[in-house]
Short mmCIF file of C-alpha atoms in Angstrom, two decimals:
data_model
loop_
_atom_site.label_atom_id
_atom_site.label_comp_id
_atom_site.label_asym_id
_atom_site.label_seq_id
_atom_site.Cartn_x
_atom_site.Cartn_y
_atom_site.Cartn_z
CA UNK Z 1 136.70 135.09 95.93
CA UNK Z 2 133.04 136.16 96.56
CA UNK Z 3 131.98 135.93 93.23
CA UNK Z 4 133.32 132.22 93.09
CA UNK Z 5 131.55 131.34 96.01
CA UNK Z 6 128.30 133.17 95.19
CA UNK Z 7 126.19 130.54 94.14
CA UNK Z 8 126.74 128.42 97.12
CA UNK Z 9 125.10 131.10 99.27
CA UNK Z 10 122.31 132.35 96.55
CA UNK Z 11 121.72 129.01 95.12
CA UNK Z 12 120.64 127.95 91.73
CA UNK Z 13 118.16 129.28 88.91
CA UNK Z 14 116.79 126.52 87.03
CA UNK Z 15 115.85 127.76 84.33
CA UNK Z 16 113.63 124.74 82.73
CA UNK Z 17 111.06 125.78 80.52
CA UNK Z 18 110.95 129.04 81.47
CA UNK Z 19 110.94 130.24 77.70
CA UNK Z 20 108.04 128.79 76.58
CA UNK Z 21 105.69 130.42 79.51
CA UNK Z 22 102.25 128.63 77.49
CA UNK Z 23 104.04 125.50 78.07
CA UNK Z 24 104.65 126.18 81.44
CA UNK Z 25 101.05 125.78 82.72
CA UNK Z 26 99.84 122.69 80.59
CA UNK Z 27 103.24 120.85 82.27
CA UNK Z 28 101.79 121.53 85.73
CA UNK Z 29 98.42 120.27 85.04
CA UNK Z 30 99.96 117.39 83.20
CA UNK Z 31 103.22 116.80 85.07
CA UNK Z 32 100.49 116.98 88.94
CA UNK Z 33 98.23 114.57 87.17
CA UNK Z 34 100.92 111.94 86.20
CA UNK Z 35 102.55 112.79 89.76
CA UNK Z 36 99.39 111.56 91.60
CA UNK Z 37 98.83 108.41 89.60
CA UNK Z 38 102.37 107.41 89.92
CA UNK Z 39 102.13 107.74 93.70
CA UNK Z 40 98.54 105.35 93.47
CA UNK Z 41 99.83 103.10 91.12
CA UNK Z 42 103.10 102.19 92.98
CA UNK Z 43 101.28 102.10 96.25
CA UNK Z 44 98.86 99.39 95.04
CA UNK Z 45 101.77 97.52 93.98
CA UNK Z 46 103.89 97.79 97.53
CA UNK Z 47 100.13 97.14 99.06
CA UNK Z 48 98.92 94.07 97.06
CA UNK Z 49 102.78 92.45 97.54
CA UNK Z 50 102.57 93.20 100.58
CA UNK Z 51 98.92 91.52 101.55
CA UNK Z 52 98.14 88.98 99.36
CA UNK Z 53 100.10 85.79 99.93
CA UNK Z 54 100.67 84.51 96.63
CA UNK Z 55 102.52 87.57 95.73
CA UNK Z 56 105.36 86.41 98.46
CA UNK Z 57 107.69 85.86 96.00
CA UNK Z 58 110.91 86.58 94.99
CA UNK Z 59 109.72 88.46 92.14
CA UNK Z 60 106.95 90.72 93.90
CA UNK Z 61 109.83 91.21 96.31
CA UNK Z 62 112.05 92.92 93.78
CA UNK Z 63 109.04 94.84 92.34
CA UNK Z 64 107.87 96.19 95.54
CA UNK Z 65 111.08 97.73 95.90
CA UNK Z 66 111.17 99.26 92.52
CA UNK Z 67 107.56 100.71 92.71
CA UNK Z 68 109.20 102.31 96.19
CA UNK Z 69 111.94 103.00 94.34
CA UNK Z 70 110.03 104.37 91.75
CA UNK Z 71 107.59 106.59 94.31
CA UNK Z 72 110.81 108.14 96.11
CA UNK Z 73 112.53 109.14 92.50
CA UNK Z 74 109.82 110.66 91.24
CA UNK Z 75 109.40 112.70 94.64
CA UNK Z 76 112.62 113.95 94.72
CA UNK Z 77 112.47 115.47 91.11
CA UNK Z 78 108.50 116.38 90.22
CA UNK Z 79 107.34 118.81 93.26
CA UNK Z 80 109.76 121.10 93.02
CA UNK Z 81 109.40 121.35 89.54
CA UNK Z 82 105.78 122.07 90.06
CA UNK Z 83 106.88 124.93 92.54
CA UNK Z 84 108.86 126.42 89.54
CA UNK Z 85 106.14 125.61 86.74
CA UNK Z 86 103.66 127.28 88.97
CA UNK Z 87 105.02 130.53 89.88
CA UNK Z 88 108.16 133.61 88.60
CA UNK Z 89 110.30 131.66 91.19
CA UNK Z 90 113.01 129.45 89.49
CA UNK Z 91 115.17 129.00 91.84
CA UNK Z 92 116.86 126.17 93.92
CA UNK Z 93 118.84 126.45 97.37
CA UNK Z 94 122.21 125.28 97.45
CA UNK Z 95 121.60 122.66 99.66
CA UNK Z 96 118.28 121.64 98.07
CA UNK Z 97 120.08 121.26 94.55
CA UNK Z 98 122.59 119.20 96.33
CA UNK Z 99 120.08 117.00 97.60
CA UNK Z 100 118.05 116.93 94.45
CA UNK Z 101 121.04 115.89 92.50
CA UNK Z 102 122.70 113.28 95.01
CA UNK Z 103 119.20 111.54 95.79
CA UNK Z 104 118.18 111.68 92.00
CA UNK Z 105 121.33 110.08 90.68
CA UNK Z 106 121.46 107.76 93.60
CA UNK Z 107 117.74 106.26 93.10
CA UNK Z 108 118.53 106.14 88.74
CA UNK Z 109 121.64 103.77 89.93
CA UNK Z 110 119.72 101.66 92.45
CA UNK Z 111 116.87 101.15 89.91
CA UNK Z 112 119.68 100.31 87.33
CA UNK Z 113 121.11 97.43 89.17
CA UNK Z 114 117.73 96.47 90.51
CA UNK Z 115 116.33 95.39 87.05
CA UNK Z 116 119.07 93.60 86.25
CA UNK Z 117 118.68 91.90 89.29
CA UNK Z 118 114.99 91.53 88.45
CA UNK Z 119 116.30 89.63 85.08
CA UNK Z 120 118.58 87.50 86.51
CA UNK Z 121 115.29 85.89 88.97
CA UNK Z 122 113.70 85.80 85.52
CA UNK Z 123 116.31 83.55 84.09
CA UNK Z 124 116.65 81.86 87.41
CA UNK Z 125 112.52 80.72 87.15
CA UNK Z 126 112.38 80.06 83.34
CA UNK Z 127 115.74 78.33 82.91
CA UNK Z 128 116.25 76.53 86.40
CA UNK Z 129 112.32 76.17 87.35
CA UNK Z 130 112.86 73.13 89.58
CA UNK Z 131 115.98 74.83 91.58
CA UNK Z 132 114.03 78.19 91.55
CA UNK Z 133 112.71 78.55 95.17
CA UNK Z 134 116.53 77.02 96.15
CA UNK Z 135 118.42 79.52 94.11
CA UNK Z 136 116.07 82.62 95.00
CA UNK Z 137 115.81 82.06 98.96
CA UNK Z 138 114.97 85.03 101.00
CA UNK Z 139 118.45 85.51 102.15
CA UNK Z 140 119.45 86.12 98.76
CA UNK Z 141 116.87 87.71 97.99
CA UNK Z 142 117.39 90.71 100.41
CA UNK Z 143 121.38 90.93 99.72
CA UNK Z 144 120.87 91.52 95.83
CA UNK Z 145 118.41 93.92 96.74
CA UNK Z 146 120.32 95.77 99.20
CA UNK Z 147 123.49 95.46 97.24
CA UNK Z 148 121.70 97.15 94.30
CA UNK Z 149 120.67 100.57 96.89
CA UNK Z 150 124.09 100.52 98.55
CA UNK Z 151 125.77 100.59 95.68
CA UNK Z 152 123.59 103.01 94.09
CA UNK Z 153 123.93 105.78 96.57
CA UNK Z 154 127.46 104.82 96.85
CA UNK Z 155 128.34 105.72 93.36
CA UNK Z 156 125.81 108.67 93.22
CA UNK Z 157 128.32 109.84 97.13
CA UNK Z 158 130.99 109.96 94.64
CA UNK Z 159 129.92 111.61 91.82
CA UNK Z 160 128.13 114.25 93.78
CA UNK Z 161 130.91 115.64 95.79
CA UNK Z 162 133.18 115.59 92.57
CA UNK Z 163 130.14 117.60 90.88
CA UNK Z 164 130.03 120.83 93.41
CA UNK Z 165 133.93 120.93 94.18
CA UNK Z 166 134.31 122.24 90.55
CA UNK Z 167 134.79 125.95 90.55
CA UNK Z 168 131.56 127.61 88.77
CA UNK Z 169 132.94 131.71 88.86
CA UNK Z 170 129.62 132.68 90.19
CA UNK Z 171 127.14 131.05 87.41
CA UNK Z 172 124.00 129.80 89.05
CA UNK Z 173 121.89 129.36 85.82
CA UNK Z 174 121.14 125.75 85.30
CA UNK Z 175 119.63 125.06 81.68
CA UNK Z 176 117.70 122.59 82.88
CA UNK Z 177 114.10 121.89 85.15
CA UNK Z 178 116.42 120.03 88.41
CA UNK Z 179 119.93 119.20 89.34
CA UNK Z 180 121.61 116.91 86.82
CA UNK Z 181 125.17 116.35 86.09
CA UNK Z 182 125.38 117.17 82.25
CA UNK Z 183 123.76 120.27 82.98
CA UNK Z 184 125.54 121.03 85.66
CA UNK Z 185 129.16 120.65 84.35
CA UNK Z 186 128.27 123.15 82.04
CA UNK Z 187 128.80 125.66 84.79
CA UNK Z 188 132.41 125.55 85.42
CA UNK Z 189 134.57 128.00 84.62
CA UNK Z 190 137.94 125.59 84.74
CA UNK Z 191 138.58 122.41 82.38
CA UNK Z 192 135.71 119.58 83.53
CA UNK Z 193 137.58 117.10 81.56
CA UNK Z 194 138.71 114.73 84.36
CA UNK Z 195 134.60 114.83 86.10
CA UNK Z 196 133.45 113.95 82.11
CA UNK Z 197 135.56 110.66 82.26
CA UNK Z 198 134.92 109.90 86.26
CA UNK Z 199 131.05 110.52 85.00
CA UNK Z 200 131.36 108.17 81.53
CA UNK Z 201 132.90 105.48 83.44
CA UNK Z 202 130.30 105.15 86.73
CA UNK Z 203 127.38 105.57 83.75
CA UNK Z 204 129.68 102.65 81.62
CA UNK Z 205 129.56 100.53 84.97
CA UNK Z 206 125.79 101.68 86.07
CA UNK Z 207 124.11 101.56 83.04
CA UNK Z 208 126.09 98.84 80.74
CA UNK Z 209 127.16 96.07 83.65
CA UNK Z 210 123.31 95.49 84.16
CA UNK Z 211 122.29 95.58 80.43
CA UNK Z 212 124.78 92.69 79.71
CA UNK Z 213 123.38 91.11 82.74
CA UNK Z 214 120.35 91.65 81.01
CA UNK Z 215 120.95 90.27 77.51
CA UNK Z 216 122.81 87.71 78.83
CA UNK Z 217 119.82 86.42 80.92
CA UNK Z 218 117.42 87.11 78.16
CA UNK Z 219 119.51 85.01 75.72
CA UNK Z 220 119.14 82.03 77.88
CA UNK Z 221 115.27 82.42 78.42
CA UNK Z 222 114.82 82.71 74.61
CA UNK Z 223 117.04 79.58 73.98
CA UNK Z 224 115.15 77.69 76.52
CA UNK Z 225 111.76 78.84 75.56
CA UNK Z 226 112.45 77.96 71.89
CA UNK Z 227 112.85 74.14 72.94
CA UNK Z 228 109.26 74.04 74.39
CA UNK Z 229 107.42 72.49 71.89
CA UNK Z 230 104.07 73.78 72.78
CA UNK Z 231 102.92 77.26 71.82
CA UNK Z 232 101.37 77.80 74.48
CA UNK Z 233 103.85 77.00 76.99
CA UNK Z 234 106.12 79.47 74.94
CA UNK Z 235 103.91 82.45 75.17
CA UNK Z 236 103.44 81.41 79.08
CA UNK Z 237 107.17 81.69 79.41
CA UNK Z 238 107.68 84.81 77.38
CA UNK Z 239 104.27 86.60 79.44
CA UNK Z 240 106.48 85.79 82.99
CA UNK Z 241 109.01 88.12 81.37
CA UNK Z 242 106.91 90.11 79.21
CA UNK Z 243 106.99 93.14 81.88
CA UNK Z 244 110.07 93.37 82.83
CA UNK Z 245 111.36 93.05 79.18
CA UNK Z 246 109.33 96.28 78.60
CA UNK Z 247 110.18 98.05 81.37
CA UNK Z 248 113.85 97.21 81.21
CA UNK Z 249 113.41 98.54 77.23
CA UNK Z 250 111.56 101.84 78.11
CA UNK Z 251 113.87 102.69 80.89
CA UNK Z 252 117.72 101.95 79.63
CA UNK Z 253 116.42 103.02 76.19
CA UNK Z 254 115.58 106.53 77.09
CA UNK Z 255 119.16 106.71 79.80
CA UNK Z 256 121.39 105.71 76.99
CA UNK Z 257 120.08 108.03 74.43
CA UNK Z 258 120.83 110.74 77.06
CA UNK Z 259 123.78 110.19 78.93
CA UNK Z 260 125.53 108.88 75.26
CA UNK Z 261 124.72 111.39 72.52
CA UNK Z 262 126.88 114.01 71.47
CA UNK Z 263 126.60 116.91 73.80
CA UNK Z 264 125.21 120.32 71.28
CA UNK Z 265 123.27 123.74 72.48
CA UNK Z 266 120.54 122.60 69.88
CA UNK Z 267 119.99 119.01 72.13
CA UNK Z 268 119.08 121.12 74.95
CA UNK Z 269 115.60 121.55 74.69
CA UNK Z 270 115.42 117.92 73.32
CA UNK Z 271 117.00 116.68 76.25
CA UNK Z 272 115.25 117.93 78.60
CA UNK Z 273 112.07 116.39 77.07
CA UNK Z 274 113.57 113.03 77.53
CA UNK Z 275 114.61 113.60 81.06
CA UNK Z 276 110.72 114.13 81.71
CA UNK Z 277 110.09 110.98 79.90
CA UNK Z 278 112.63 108.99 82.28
CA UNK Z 279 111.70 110.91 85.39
CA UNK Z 280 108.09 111.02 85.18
CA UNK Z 281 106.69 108.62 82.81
CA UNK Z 282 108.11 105.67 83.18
CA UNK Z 283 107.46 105.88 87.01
CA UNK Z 284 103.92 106.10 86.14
CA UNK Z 285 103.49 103.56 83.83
CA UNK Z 286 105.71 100.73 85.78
CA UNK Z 287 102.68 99.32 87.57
CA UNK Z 288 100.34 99.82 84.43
CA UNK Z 289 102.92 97.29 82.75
CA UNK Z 290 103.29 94.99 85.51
CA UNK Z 291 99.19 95.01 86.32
CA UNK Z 292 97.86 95.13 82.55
CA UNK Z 293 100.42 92.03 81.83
CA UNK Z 294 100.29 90.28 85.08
CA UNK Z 295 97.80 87.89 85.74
CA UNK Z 296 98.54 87.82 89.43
CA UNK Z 297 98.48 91.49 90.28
CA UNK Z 298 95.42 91.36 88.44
CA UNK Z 299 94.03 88.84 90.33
CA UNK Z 300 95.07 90.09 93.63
CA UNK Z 301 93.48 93.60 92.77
CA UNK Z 302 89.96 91.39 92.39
CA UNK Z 303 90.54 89.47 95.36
CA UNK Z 304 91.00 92.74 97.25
CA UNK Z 305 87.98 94.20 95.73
CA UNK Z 306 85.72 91.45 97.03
CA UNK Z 307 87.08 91.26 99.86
CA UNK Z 308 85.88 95.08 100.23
CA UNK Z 309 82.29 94.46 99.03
CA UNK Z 310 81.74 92.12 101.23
CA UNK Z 311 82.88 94.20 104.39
CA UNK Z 312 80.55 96.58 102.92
CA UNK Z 313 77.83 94.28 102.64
CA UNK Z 314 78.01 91.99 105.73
#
């Protein structure tokens, strides 16, 4: 009985990338660097939405939430991997890897739904343009929204608490750099057969109810943008959706090739180089998609810079 319930009181060793020690430091620079322009980037975003009144839409209303989003995922994962990168110390508590793993699964779900939500108001301005501000009102806009976090942390409640009632015999040794299901399940020491299925079909209903949201909105913008006769009215359709389109790609992309492929000891390594890709890179490059592409984020990043020289000046 006290060797079942040892790692609840010692916690967890995550053992990362603990075996390639040259690695180790060049991830900390790296993985710091990309942690401090994440937070920047997705603060100018909440900022400038915030501020600048022509960004009081319904679509700088759903981004704001996903740089937040974004800001808070990122935070729950990267500094405690730096604590780990950056010294012998591997190790988790029990509550702190509980925490880790409920608010990291929990944010992945709510950002999940959200940019599906985020392509349904992109269908809703391309294909219904003159019943956009109608369709989209503020009341709206804030239930889809809150529906996607609620729902989110909801499912991530569930899966959590099914996650740490299986019996691990002691074994504390994560093969991985933070808390993560997959991982995780490989530490039981009883048949996890029945947590595999509850965890394939919350990722079926996470992961693939918003990507045929997705496609199905997508499908509609492309017909409709086809009928415009004028080039350039296509490519200023396709630019409103441009972002999104990429982000959506980057983002499901990279979750589907890891929560799908065929689970093997020689994936390991691999995998973990794609959760670092999901976890930390995307994150940071969300509002260098959404600025570089966007023409009024750009805009309201000039405004704001004038509007500081001339403080300066007067």
């Amino acid at each position: 009985m006290e060797q079942k319930y040892e790692s609840s009181v010692t916690g967890f060793i995550l053992l990362g990338f603990s075996d390639r020690l040259q690695l180790e430091l060049v991830l900390f620079v790296v993985l710091l660097i990309f942690y401090i322009f994440t937070l920047l980037g997705n603060t100018t975003i909440i900022a400038l939405s915030y501020l600048d009144p022509r960004l009081h839409t319904p679509m700088y209303f759903f981004l704001s939430n996903l740089s937040f989003l974004d800001m808070c995922y990122t935070t729950s994962i990267v500094p405690q991997l730096l604590v780990n990168l950056s010294g012998a110390e591997k190790s988790i508590s029990f509550g702190g890897c509980v925490v880790q793993m409920y608010m990291s699964l929990a944010l992945g779900c709510t950002e999940c739904i959200l940019l599906g939500v985020m392509a349904f108001d992109r269908y809703a301005a391309v294909c219904r343009p003159l019943h956009y501000t109608v369709i989209m009102h503020p009341g709206l806009c804030v239930l889809m929204a809150s529906a996607s976090w609620i729902t989110g942390f909801a499912n991530s409640l569930l899966q959590t608490e099914l996650v740490f009632l299986i019996p691990r015999c002691g074994r504390n040794k994560l093969d991985h750099f933070f808390c993560e299901i997959p991982p995780f399940l490989k530490l039981a020491c009883v048949d996890t057969t029945m947590n595999l299925y509850v965890t394939f079909f919350g990722s079926v209903i996470i992961l693939l109810t918003p990507v045929s949201l997705i496609m199905f909105s997508y499908g509609r913008i492309v017909r409709v943008v086809l009928r415009i006769k004028s080039t350039a009215g296509q490519r200023r359709a396709f630019g409103t959706c441009g972002s999104h389109l990429t982000v959506v790609s980057l983002f499901f992309g990279t979750a589907i090739y890891v929560y799908y492929q065929p689970s093997s000891n020689d994936s390991q390594d691999q995998d973990k180089f794609m959760s670092l890709f999901y976890t930390v890179i995307i994150p940071m490059t969300n509002p260098l998609i959404y600025t570089l592409r966007n023409r009024d984020v750009k805009g309201a990043m000039k405004d704001s810079d004038s509007r500081r020289w001339v403080r300066r000046t007067v």
